[in-house]
GROMACS .gro file of C-alpha atoms in nm:
model
  451
    1MET     CA    1  -6.696  13.965   7.471
    2ALA     CA    2  -6.810  13.614   7.551
    3SER     CA    3  -6.629  13.344   7.356
    4THR     CA    4  -6.787  13.248   7.028
    5ALA     CA    5  -6.774  12.937   6.818
    6HIS     CA    6  -6.552  13.122   6.572
    7ALA     CA    7  -6.432  13.429   6.759
    8PHE     CA    8  -6.367  13.667   6.475
    9ARG     CA    9  -6.415  14.033   6.396
   10LEU     CA   10  -6.390  14.255   6.092
   11SER     CA   11  -6.188  14.574   6.116
   12ALA     CA   12  -6.095  14.818   5.846
   13SER     CA   13  -5.724  14.807   5.914
   14PRO     CA   14  -5.492  14.678   5.781
   15LYS     CA   15  -5.660  14.693   5.442
   16PRO     CA   16  -5.644  14.382   5.221
   17SER     CA   17  -5.452  14.403   4.898
   18ALA     CA   18  -5.643  14.465   4.575
   19ALA     CA   19  -5.587  14.104   4.475
   20ALA     CA   20  -5.715  13.974   4.807
   21ALA     CA   21  -6.019  14.199   4.790
   22ALA     CA   22  -6.095  14.081   4.439
   23THR     CA   23  -6.069  13.720   4.554
   24ALA     CA   24  -6.311  13.789   4.841
   25ALA     CA   25  -6.561  13.961   4.613
   26ASP     CA   26  -6.541  13.682   4.359
   27ALA     CA   27  -6.606  13.425   4.629
   28PHE     CA   28  -6.937  13.592   4.708
   29LEU     CA   29  -7.053  13.680   4.358
   30ARG     CA   30  -7.001  13.365   4.151
   31PRO     CA   31  -7.312  13.149   4.128
   32GLU     CA   32  -7.193  12.814   4.264
   33THR     CA   33  -7.281  12.667   4.602
   34LEU     CA   34  -7.131  12.854   4.895
   35SER     CA   35  -7.050  12.668   5.217
   36PHE     CA   36  -7.005  12.848   5.545
   37CYS     CA   37  -6.833  12.678   5.836
   38SER     CA   38  -6.775  12.783   6.193
   39SER     CA   39  -6.455  12.682   6.366
   40ALA     CA   40  -6.248  12.770   6.667
   41GLY     CA   41  -5.978  12.935   6.458
   42GLY     CA   42  -6.187  13.147   6.222
   43ALA     CA   43  -6.433  13.119   5.939
   44ARG     CA   44  -6.402  12.947   5.603
   45LEU     CA   45  -6.599  13.003   5.286
   46ARG     CA   46  -6.582  12.722   5.030
   47ARG     CA   47  -6.715  12.701   4.678
   48SER     CA   48  -6.811  12.361   4.544
   49GLY     CA   49  -6.574  12.243   4.275
   50GLY     CA   50  -6.275  12.399   4.447
   51ALA     CA   51  -6.243  12.687   4.202
   52CYS     CA   52  -6.188  12.938   4.478
   53SER     CA   53  -6.182  12.959   4.855
   54LEU     CA   54  -6.163  13.239   5.109
   55SER     CA   55  -6.038  13.177   5.458
   56VAL     CA   56  -6.062  13.436   5.734
   57THR     CA   57  -5.876  13.338   6.047
   58ALA     CA   58  -5.776  13.502   6.371
   59ALA     CA   59  -5.453  13.607   6.202
   60GLY     CA   60  -5.632  13.766   5.906
   61ALA     CA   61  -5.543  13.545   5.610
   62ALA     CA   62  -5.601  13.813   5.348
   63GLY     CA   63  -5.514  14.110   5.564
   64LEU     CA   64  -5.871  14.102   5.691
   65LYS     CA   65  -5.917  14.079   6.067
   66VAL     CA   66  -6.250  13.950   6.183
   67ARG     CA   67  -6.406  13.948   6.528
   68ALA     CA   68  -6.732  14.034   6.698
   69SER     CA   69  -6.722  14.374   6.859
   70SER     CA   70  -6.816  14.496   7.203
   71ALA     CA   71  -6.651  14.834   7.215
   72THR     CA   72  -6.549  15.046   7.509
   73PRO     CA   73  -6.852  15.196   7.686
   74VAL     CA   74  -6.920  15.557   7.591
   75MET     CA   75  -7.000  15.682   7.939
   76ASP     CA   76  -6.747  15.906   8.112
   77LYS     CA   77  -6.560  15.712   8.380
   78SER     CA   78  -6.589  16.012   8.608
   79LYS     CA   79  -6.964  15.950   8.648
   80SER     CA   80  -7.077  15.819   8.981
   81GLU     CA   81  -7.133  15.447   9.016
   82ALA     CA   82  -7.490  15.534   9.106
   83GLY     CA   83  -7.534  15.709   8.770
   84PRO     CA   84  -7.644  15.560   8.439
   85LYS     CA   85  -7.490  15.226   8.349
   86ALA     CA   86  -7.271  15.231   8.041
   87PRO     CA   87  -7.416  15.044   7.744
   88THR     CA   88  -7.254  14.754   7.570
   89ILE     CA   89  -7.159  14.859   7.217
   90VAL     CA   90  -7.140  14.634   6.914
   91ASP     CA   91  -6.995  14.802   6.605
   92VAL     CA   92  -7.117  14.736   6.251
   93ASP     CA   93  -6.802  14.798   6.046
   94LEU     CA   94  -6.890  14.940   5.704
   95GLY     CA   95  -6.616  15.194   5.652
   96ASP     CA   96  -6.751  15.549   5.645
   97ARG     CA   97  -7.104  15.411   5.702
   98SER     CA   98  -7.014  15.222   6.020
   99TYR     CA   99  -7.240  15.265   6.321
  100PRO     CA  100  -7.280  15.150   6.681
  101ILE     CA  101  -7.544  14.926   6.835
  102TYR     CA  102  -7.602  15.039   7.195
  103ILE     CA  103  -7.737  14.763   7.422
  104GLY     CA  104  -7.844  14.802   7.782
  105SER     CA  105  -8.106  14.881   8.042
  106GLY     CA  106  -8.238  15.235   8.079
  107LEU     CA  107  -8.074  15.371   7.763
  108LEU     CA  108  -8.374  15.591   7.681
  109ASP     CA  109  -8.286  15.779   8.000
  110GLN     CA  110  -7.943  15.870   7.856
  111PRO     CA  111  -8.021  16.150   7.606
  112GLU     CA  112  -7.663  16.190   7.488
  113LEU     CA  113  -7.674  15.849   7.319
  114LEU     CA  114  -7.943  15.961   7.075
  115GLN     CA  115  -7.851  16.326   7.047
  116ARG     CA  116  -7.498  16.261   6.923
  117HIS     CA  117  -7.649  16.101   6.610
  118VAL     CA  118  -7.891  16.384   6.525
  119HIS     CA  119  -7.709  16.628   6.299
  120GLY     CA  120  -7.988  16.868   6.200
  121LYS     CA  121  -8.260  17.051   6.390
  122ARG     CA  122  -8.562  16.847   6.279
  123VAL     CA  123  -8.661  16.493   6.380
  124LEU     CA  124  -8.954  16.276   6.272
  125VAL     CA  125  -9.040  15.984   6.500
  126VAL     CA  126  -9.219  15.703   6.318
  127THR     CA  127  -9.405  15.468   6.553
  128ASN     CA  128  -9.734  15.277   6.586
  129ASP     CA  129 -10.048  15.299   6.793
  130THR     CA  130  -9.931  15.024   7.029
  131VAL     CA  131  -9.587  15.162   7.110
  132ALA     CA  132  -9.664  15.535   7.101
  133PRO     CA  133  -9.869  15.551   7.425
  134ILE     CA  134  -9.586  15.379   7.613
  135TYR     CA  135  -9.261  15.517   7.474
  136LEU     CA  136  -9.319  15.817   7.243
  137ASP     CA  137  -9.298  16.083   7.515
  138LYS     CA  138  -8.985  15.923   7.660
  139VAL     CA  139  -8.813  15.924   7.320
  140VAL     CA  140  -8.914  16.286   7.248
  141ASP     CA  141  -8.771  16.382   7.587
  142ALA     CA  142  -8.446  16.196   7.512
  143LEU     CA  143  -8.414  16.382   7.182
  144THR     CA  144  -8.484  16.729   7.323
  145LYS     CA  145  -8.361  16.731   7.685
  146GLY     CA  146  -8.099  17.004   7.713
  147ASN     CA  147  -8.122  17.041   7.337
  148PRO     CA  148  -8.382  17.317   7.271
  149ASN     CA  149  -8.272  17.370   6.911
  150VAL     CA  150  -8.418  17.034   6.805
  151SER     CA  151  -8.788  17.007   6.723
  152VAL     CA  152  -8.961  16.670   6.698
  153ASP     CA  153  -9.263  16.573   6.489
  154HIS     CA  154  -9.419  16.228   6.491
  155VAL     CA  155  -9.640  16.005   6.283
  156ILE     CA  156  -9.835  15.718   6.439
  157LEU     CA  157  -9.911  15.427   6.207
  158PRO     CA  158 -10.149  15.134   6.262
  159ASP     CA  159  -9.980  14.833   6.421
  160GLY     CA  160  -9.928  14.508   6.233
  161GLU     CA  161  -9.764  14.332   5.939
  162LYS     CA  162 -10.076  14.380   5.726
  163TYR     CA  163 -10.006  14.755   5.726
  164LYS     CA  164  -9.653  14.717   5.592
  165ASP     CA  165  -9.758  14.845   5.251
  166MET     CA  166  -9.735  15.142   5.017
  167ASP     CA  167 -10.052  15.309   5.144
  168THR     CA  168  -9.922  15.317   5.501
  169LEU     CA  169  -9.575  15.421   5.390
  170MET     CA  170  -9.728  15.726   5.222
  171LYS     CA  171  -9.845  15.849   5.562
  172VAL     CA  172  -9.478  15.891   5.660
  173PHE     CA  173  -9.404  16.089   5.345
  174ASP     CA  174  -9.721  16.297   5.396
  175LYS     CA  175  -9.610  16.396   5.745
  176ALA     CA  176  -9.252  16.469   5.640
  177ILE     CA  177  -9.362  16.692   5.351
  178GLU     CA  178  -9.635  16.869   5.551
  179SER     CA  179  -9.376  16.938   5.823
  180ARG     CA  180  -9.139  17.079   5.560
  181LEU     CA  181  -8.851  16.859   5.669
  182ASP     CA  182  -8.523  16.905   5.484
  183ARG     CA  183  -8.224  16.687   5.400
  184ARG     CA  184  -8.063  16.747   5.740
  185CYS     CA  185  -8.358  16.594   5.924
  186THR     CA  186  -8.342  16.258   6.102
  187PHE     CA  187  -8.611  15.990   6.101
  188VAL     CA  188  -8.638  15.776   6.416
  189ALA     CA  189  -8.795  15.429   6.401
  190LEU     CA  190  -8.962  15.350   6.735
  191GLY     CA  191  -9.117  15.004   6.738
  192GLY     CA  192  -9.068  14.651   6.608
  193GLY     CA  193  -8.958  14.513   6.276
  194VAL     CA  194  -9.246  14.654   6.071
  195ILE     CA  195  -9.184  15.009   6.190
  196GLY     CA  196  -8.808  14.974   6.148
  197ASP     CA  197  -8.839  14.844   5.792
  198MET     CA  198  -9.091  15.111   5.689
  199CYS     CA  199  -8.916  15.403   5.856
  200GLY     CA  200  -8.583  15.295   5.706
  201TYR     CA  201  -8.732  15.271   5.359
  202ALA     CA  202  -8.897  15.610   5.400
  203ALA     CA  203  -8.562  15.758   5.508
  204ALA     CA  204  -8.388  15.599   5.209
  205SER     CA  205  -8.644  15.751   4.974
  206PHE     CA  206  -8.739  16.091   5.120
  207LEU     CA  207  -8.542  16.364   4.940
  208ARG     CA  208  -8.332  16.074   4.804
  209GLY     CA  209  -8.201  15.988   5.148
  210VAL     CA  210  -8.200  16.130   5.502
  211ASN     CA  211  -8.045  16.003   5.824
  212PHE     CA  212  -8.236  15.763   6.045
  213ILE     CA  213  -8.201  15.593   6.383
  214GLN     CA  214  -8.341  15.259   6.498
  215ILE     CA  215  -8.497  15.217   6.845
  216PRO     CA  216  -8.627  14.857   6.835
  217THR     CA  217  -8.877  14.754   7.101
  218THR     CA  218  -8.927  14.380   7.031
  219VAL     CA  219  -8.694  14.082   7.059
  220MET     CA  220  -8.730  14.024   6.684
  221SER     CA  221  -8.615  14.373   6.596
  222GLN     CA  222  -8.346  14.390   6.865
  223VAL     CA  223  -8.172  14.067   6.764
  224ASP     CA  224  -8.219  14.092   6.388
  225SER     CA  225  -8.421  14.336   6.179
  226SER     CA  226  -8.290  14.667   6.319
  227VAL     CA  227  -7.931  14.573   6.233
  228GLY     CA  228  -7.791  14.563   5.881
  229GLY     CA  229  -7.989  14.816   5.681
  230LYS     CA  230  -8.257  14.601   5.521
  231THR     CA  231  -8.561  14.823   5.475
  232GLY     CA  232  -8.882  14.785   5.279
  233ILE     CA  233  -9.247  14.696   5.249
  234ASN     CA  234  -9.451  14.395   5.142
  235HIS     CA  235  -9.636  14.332   4.816
  236HIS     CA  236  -9.948  14.120   4.811
  237LEU     CA  237  -9.756  13.865   4.600
  238GLY     CA  238  -9.460  13.839   4.835
  239LYS     CA  239  -9.295  13.965   5.153
  240ASN     CA  240  -9.030  14.240   5.150
  241LEU     CA  241  -9.013  14.251   4.770
  242ILE     CA  242  -8.994  14.633   4.763
  243GLY     CA  243  -8.714  14.802   4.956
  244ALA     CA  244  -8.354  14.915   4.982
  245PHE     CA  245  -8.033  14.852   5.170
  246TYR     CA  246  -7.996  15.166   5.383
  247GLN     CA  247  -7.794  15.178   5.705
  248PRO     CA  248  -7.899  15.371   6.019
  249GLN     CA  249  -7.683  15.618   6.211
  250CYS     CA  250  -7.714  15.398   6.519
  251VAL     CA  251  -7.928  15.131   6.679
  252LEU     CA  252  -8.033  15.193   7.039
  253ILE     CA  253  -8.158  14.882   7.220
  254ASP     CA  254  -8.309  14.964   7.558
  255THR     CA  255  -8.378  14.618   7.698
  256ASP     CA  256  -8.633  14.766   7.939
  257THR     CA  257  -8.875  14.799   7.646
  258LEU     CA  258  -8.913  14.421   7.653
  259ASN     CA  259  -9.094  14.453   7.987
  260THR     CA  260  -9.410  14.555   7.799
  261LEU     CA  261  -9.374  14.300   7.518
  262PRO     CA  262  -9.651  14.034   7.496
  263ASP     CA  263  -9.541  13.673   7.549
  264ARG     CA  264  -9.625  13.576   7.192
  265GLU     CA  265  -9.403  13.853   7.053
  266LEU     CA  266  -9.122  13.751   7.286
  267ALA     CA  267  -9.132  13.391   7.164
  268SER     CA  268  -9.148  13.504   6.802
  269GLY     CA  269  -8.816  13.686   6.835
  270LEU     CA  270  -8.644  13.380   6.977
  271ALA     CA  271  -8.674  13.206   6.639
  272GLU     CA  272  -8.407  13.440   6.503
  273VAL     CA  273  -8.188  13.377   6.808
  274VAL     CA  274  -8.204  13.001   6.743
  275LYS     CA  275  -8.116  13.064   6.377
  276TYR     CA  276  -7.777  13.218   6.462
  277GLY     CA  277  -7.674  12.912   6.658
  278LEU     CA  278  -7.774  12.673   6.381
  279ILE     CA  279  -7.596  12.845   6.094
  280ARG     CA  280  -7.274  12.971   6.251
  281ASP     CA  281  -7.243  12.970   6.630
  282THR     CA  282  -7.250  12.624   6.786
  283GLU     CA  283  -7.160  12.741   7.136
  284PHE     CA  284  -7.447  12.991   7.128
  285PHE     CA  285  -7.692  12.718   7.031
  286GLU     CA  286  -7.568  12.499   7.315
  287TRP     CA  287  -7.610  12.794   7.553
  288GLN     CA  288  -7.968  12.837   7.428
  289GLU     CA  289  -8.045  12.472   7.496
  290LYS     CA  290  -7.948  12.531   7.859
  291ASN     CA  291  -8.108  12.874   7.896
  292MET     CA  292  -8.426  12.875   7.686
  293ASP     CA  293  -8.646  12.852   7.995
  294ALA     CA  294  -8.470  13.160   8.135
  295LEU     CA  295  -8.528  13.349   7.810
  296ILE     CA  296  -8.898  13.262   7.810
  297ALA     CA  297  -8.916  13.369   8.176
  298ARG     CA  298  -8.761  13.707   8.074
  299ASP     CA  299  -8.452  13.670   8.287
  300PRO     CA  300  -8.278  14.007   8.228
  301SER     CA  301  -7.922  13.872   8.213
  302ALA     CA  302  -8.019  13.589   7.978
  303LEU     CA  303  -8.205  13.825   7.744
  304ALA     CA  304  -7.919  14.077   7.748
  305TYR     CA  305  -7.668  13.806   7.657
  306ALA     CA  306  -7.888  13.664   7.379
  307ILE     CA  307  -7.936  14.011   7.229
  308LYS     CA  308  -7.565  14.095   7.248
  309ARG     CA  309  -7.453  13.762   7.098
  310SER     CA  310  -7.712  13.784   6.821
  311CYS     CA  311  -7.605  14.139   6.734
  312GLU     CA  312  -7.241  14.031   6.725
  313ASN     CA  313  -7.325  13.755   6.480
  314LYS     CA  314  -7.537  13.986   6.264
  315ALA     CA  315  -7.274  14.262   6.268
  316GLU     CA  316  -7.001  14.021   6.156
  317VAL     CA  317  -7.203  13.898   5.862
  318VAL     CA  318  -7.322  14.243   5.752
  319SER     CA  319  -6.966  14.378   5.770
  320LEU     CA  320  -6.851  14.104   5.533
  321ASP     CA  321  -7.148  14.103   5.293
  322GLU     CA  322  -7.367  14.410   5.331
  323LYS     CA  323  -7.590  14.357   5.026
  324GLU     CA  324  -7.642  13.982   5.049
  325SER     CA  325  -7.421  13.856   4.766
  326GLY     CA  326  -7.369  13.526   4.945
  327LEU     CA  327  -7.275  13.504   5.314
  328ARG     CA  328  -7.555  13.730   5.438
  329ALA     CA  329  -7.815  13.513   5.264
  330THR     CA  330  -7.742  13.244   5.525
  331LEU     CA  331  -7.919  13.463   5.783
  332ASN     CA  332  -8.239  13.363   5.600
  333LEU     CA  333  -8.241  13.002   5.720
  334GLY     CA  334  -8.607  12.896   5.720
  335HIS     CA  335  -8.722  13.230   5.577
  336THR     CA  336  -8.808  13.105   5.227
  337PHE     CA  337  -9.055  12.858   5.376
  338GLY     CA  338  -9.156  13.109   5.645
  339HIS     CA  339  -9.229  13.394   5.405
  340ALA     CA  340  -9.447  13.158   5.202
  341ILE     CA  341  -9.649  13.089   5.517
  342GLU     CA  342  -9.690  13.461   5.595
  343THR     CA  343  -9.791  13.545   5.240
  344GLY     CA  344 -10.015  13.241   5.196
  345LEU     CA  345 -10.204  13.296   5.522
  346GLY     CA  346 -10.226  13.672   5.488
  347TYR     CA  347  -9.983  13.911   5.653
  348GLY     CA  348 -10.023  13.927   6.029
  349GLN     CA  349 -10.206  13.597   6.080
  350TRP     CA  350  -9.882  13.441   6.202
  351LEU     CA  351  -9.603  13.650   6.350
  352HIS     CA  352  -9.282  13.655   6.148
  353GLY     CA  353  -9.089  13.447   6.401
  354GLU     CA  354  -9.364  13.188   6.420
  355ALA     CA  355  -9.350  13.139   6.044
  356VAL     CA  356  -8.969  13.134   6.048
  357ALA     CA  357  -8.969  12.868   6.321
  358ALA     CA  358  -9.186  12.638   6.112
  359GLY     CA  359  -8.967  12.725   5.813
  360ILE     CA  360  -8.651  12.632   6.001
  361VAL     CA  361  -8.798  12.291   6.084
  362MET     CA  362  -8.881  12.239   5.716
  363ALA     CA  363  -8.532  12.346   5.604
  364VAL     CA  364  -8.375  12.113   5.860
  365ASP     CA  365  -8.601  11.829   5.745
  366MET     CA  366  -8.495  11.886   5.385
  367SER     CA  367  -8.127  11.896   5.489
  368TYR     CA  368  -8.171  11.558   5.655
  369ARG     CA  369  -8.349  11.410   5.351
  370LEU     CA  370  -8.052  11.518   5.139
  371GLY     CA  371  -7.823  11.329   5.376
  372TRP     CA  372  -7.641  11.646   5.476
  373ILE     CA  373  -7.698  11.639   5.854
  374ASP     CA  374  -7.730  11.387   6.131
  375GLU     CA  375  -8.073  11.297   6.273
  376SER     CA  376  -7.967  11.430   6.613
  377ILE     CA  377  -7.972  11.786   6.474
  378VAL     CA  378  -8.331  11.736   6.356
  379THR     CA  379  -8.426  11.627   6.706
  380ARG     CA  380  -8.247  11.913   6.880
  381VAL     CA  381  -8.404  12.176   6.654
  382ASP     CA  382  -8.754  12.042   6.712
  383LYS     CA  383  -8.695  12.032   7.088
  384ILE     CA  384  -8.557  12.384   7.129
  385LEU     CA  385  -8.830  12.546   6.918
  386LYS     CA  386  -9.100  12.368   7.117
  387GLN     CA  387  -8.925  12.480   7.435
  388ALA     CA  388  -8.945  12.836   7.299
  389LYS     CA  389  -9.321  12.787   7.252
  390LEU     CA  390  -9.294  12.820   6.875
  391PRO     CA  391  -9.473  12.619   6.603
  392THR     CA  392  -9.280  12.336   6.438
  393CYS     CA  393  -9.507  12.283   6.139
  394PRO     CA  394  -9.698  12.512   5.903
  395PRO     CA  395 -10.072  12.574   5.941
  396GLU     CA  396 -10.307  12.312   5.798
  397THR     CA  397 -10.446  12.556   5.543
  398MET     CA  398 -10.115  12.571   5.355
  399THR     CA  399 -10.079  12.349   5.046
  400VAL     CA  400  -9.785  12.240   4.834
  401GLU     CA  401  -9.902  12.466   4.554
  402MET     CA  402  -9.926  12.765   4.788
  403PHE     CA  403  -9.568  12.711   4.898
  404LYS     CA  404  -9.437  12.669   4.544
  405SER     CA  405  -9.616  12.971   4.399
  406VAL     CA  406  -9.486  13.208   4.667
  407MET     CA  407  -9.136  13.057   4.675
  408ALA     CA  408  -9.111  13.110   4.298
  409VAL     CA  409  -9.091  13.489   4.353
  410ASP     CA  410  -8.858  13.471   4.655
  411LYS     CA  411  -8.573  13.724   4.652
  412LYS     CA  412  -8.318  13.441   4.647
  413VAL     CA  413  -8.438  13.309   4.310
  414ALA     CA  414  -8.164  13.362   4.048
  415ASP     CA  415  -8.216  13.292   3.677
  416GLY     CA  416  -8.531  13.099   3.764
  417LEU     CA  417  -8.349  12.880   4.019
  418LEU     CA  418  -8.468  12.875   4.380
  419ARG     CA  419  -8.168  12.890   4.610
  420LEU     CA  420  -8.210  12.779   4.970
  421ILE     CA  421  -8.017  12.799   5.294
  422LEU     CA  422  -7.972  12.447   5.426
  423LEU     CA  423  -7.766  12.291   5.702
  424LYS     CA  424  -7.475  12.072   5.596
  425GLY     CA  425  -7.224  11.895   5.817
  426PRO     CA  426  -7.186  11.942   6.193
  427LEU     CA  427  -7.404  12.190   6.381
  428GLY     CA  428  -7.306  12.548   6.295
  429ASN     CA  429  -7.245  12.484   5.925
  430CYS     CA  430  -7.470  12.573   5.633
  431VAL     CA  431  -7.482  12.624   5.258
  432PHE     CA  432  -7.656  12.874   5.032
  433THR     CA  433  -7.724  12.677   4.717
  434GLY     CA  434  -7.946  12.597   4.424
  435ASP     CA  435  -7.764  12.268   4.375
  436TYR     CA  436  -7.990  12.017   4.550
  437ASP     CA  437  -8.217  11.729   4.455
  438ARG     CA  438  -8.561  11.878   4.382
  439LYS     CA  439  -8.716  11.554   4.497
  440ALA     CA  440  -8.605  11.631   4.854
  441LEU     CA  441  -8.788  11.966   4.844
  442ASP     CA  442  -9.104  11.797   4.714
  443GLU     CA  443  -9.081  11.530   4.984
  444THR     CA  444  -9.043  11.791   5.258
  445LEU     CA  445  -9.341  11.990   5.134
  446ARG     CA  446  -9.560  11.676   5.110
  447ALA     CA  447  -9.450  11.568   5.459
  448PHE     CA  448  -9.564  11.893   5.617
  449VAL     CA  449  -9.867  12.007   5.416
  450LYS     CA  450 -10.155  11.884   5.205
  451SER     CA  451 -10.091  11.813   4.841
   0.00000   0.00000   0.00000
């Protein structure tokens, strides 16, 4: 694994004591401000007021060992060097619900990777009308090659965020019921974030839960949405308000699928890559500053590294806080502002990453107004997002009232209090808090949009 700003990994053994586990849970669940810091020796979680702290270091302070994972390749060493290249594997450690993320080129040509995670005889591939003509046949072949006992059905949904709704979701259920699928079936999500979220939610709900596999085909889904088990659909009043935490059996990232990705979609996904560097991985952000042009130019090695490093970061966080009690919320830097843009404009007008990029700039601006970060961070964020060909301000049609009305129903609101992820301290440090001067939020909104 490449060195990280806080090289740490979670493993299940040795298990922490009951007292240590209780301390860790309390650190995430109590409602004060949570601060998350990256460091060379580990990670530290601090609560304002000093009532409790949790430190996770390379030595495992509470019997908890933490590190990003790139496991041993699964391919048999006896295979010829000219044969398929072994994938990189990043493990998401969730006890008996742990699963691998396979990353590499040509993975859809390695049927054993998918087939080992299909436990019944029936599969339903959920995809859209953009991806299906390109990859559906290849995925069906990977699921059935040398495996005649497995039969595959598919459902093709319309493409786009505006279709991430209950009506479209029902098409998945209709197909599953018409095909008489049972509880041993497996759903396969083939597409970007919208397909992954909808297929996952369908799998969580159908017959009260069936297995599913993620095959993400966009940068956005490969570096973020396919990992961690967040599934769901949108409501016209807010994004992702209906859903469930439901983990896949595996995530298979064939980087070759990015060859057919439009430039705008590629750039959109890079917003999430930038996010990881800002909130917890300083060295990764510095690498991005040097390699953003290579990422935009689709350099295979640069993209592979960015995907791997992003998945390592996401896997670490999910392993520590699966259901977003505290730490995982930091992965939403810029999302509260960004979701307001998506909802206010109408789903699909801006891509998710475009809205998140503008949201990150607004969150960074607010952090600076609070006096929590240096001006140099503001400058660096603006520069790297422009280099990634992403917007750095919301659309002119957004108003302060539009932002406030949508943000009021954000999932991070607790007891009527809007909690935000903001940067605080040196690069790579952030807080998830409702304890901030409301005047700073108002000033940021007025600076970026009409009153």
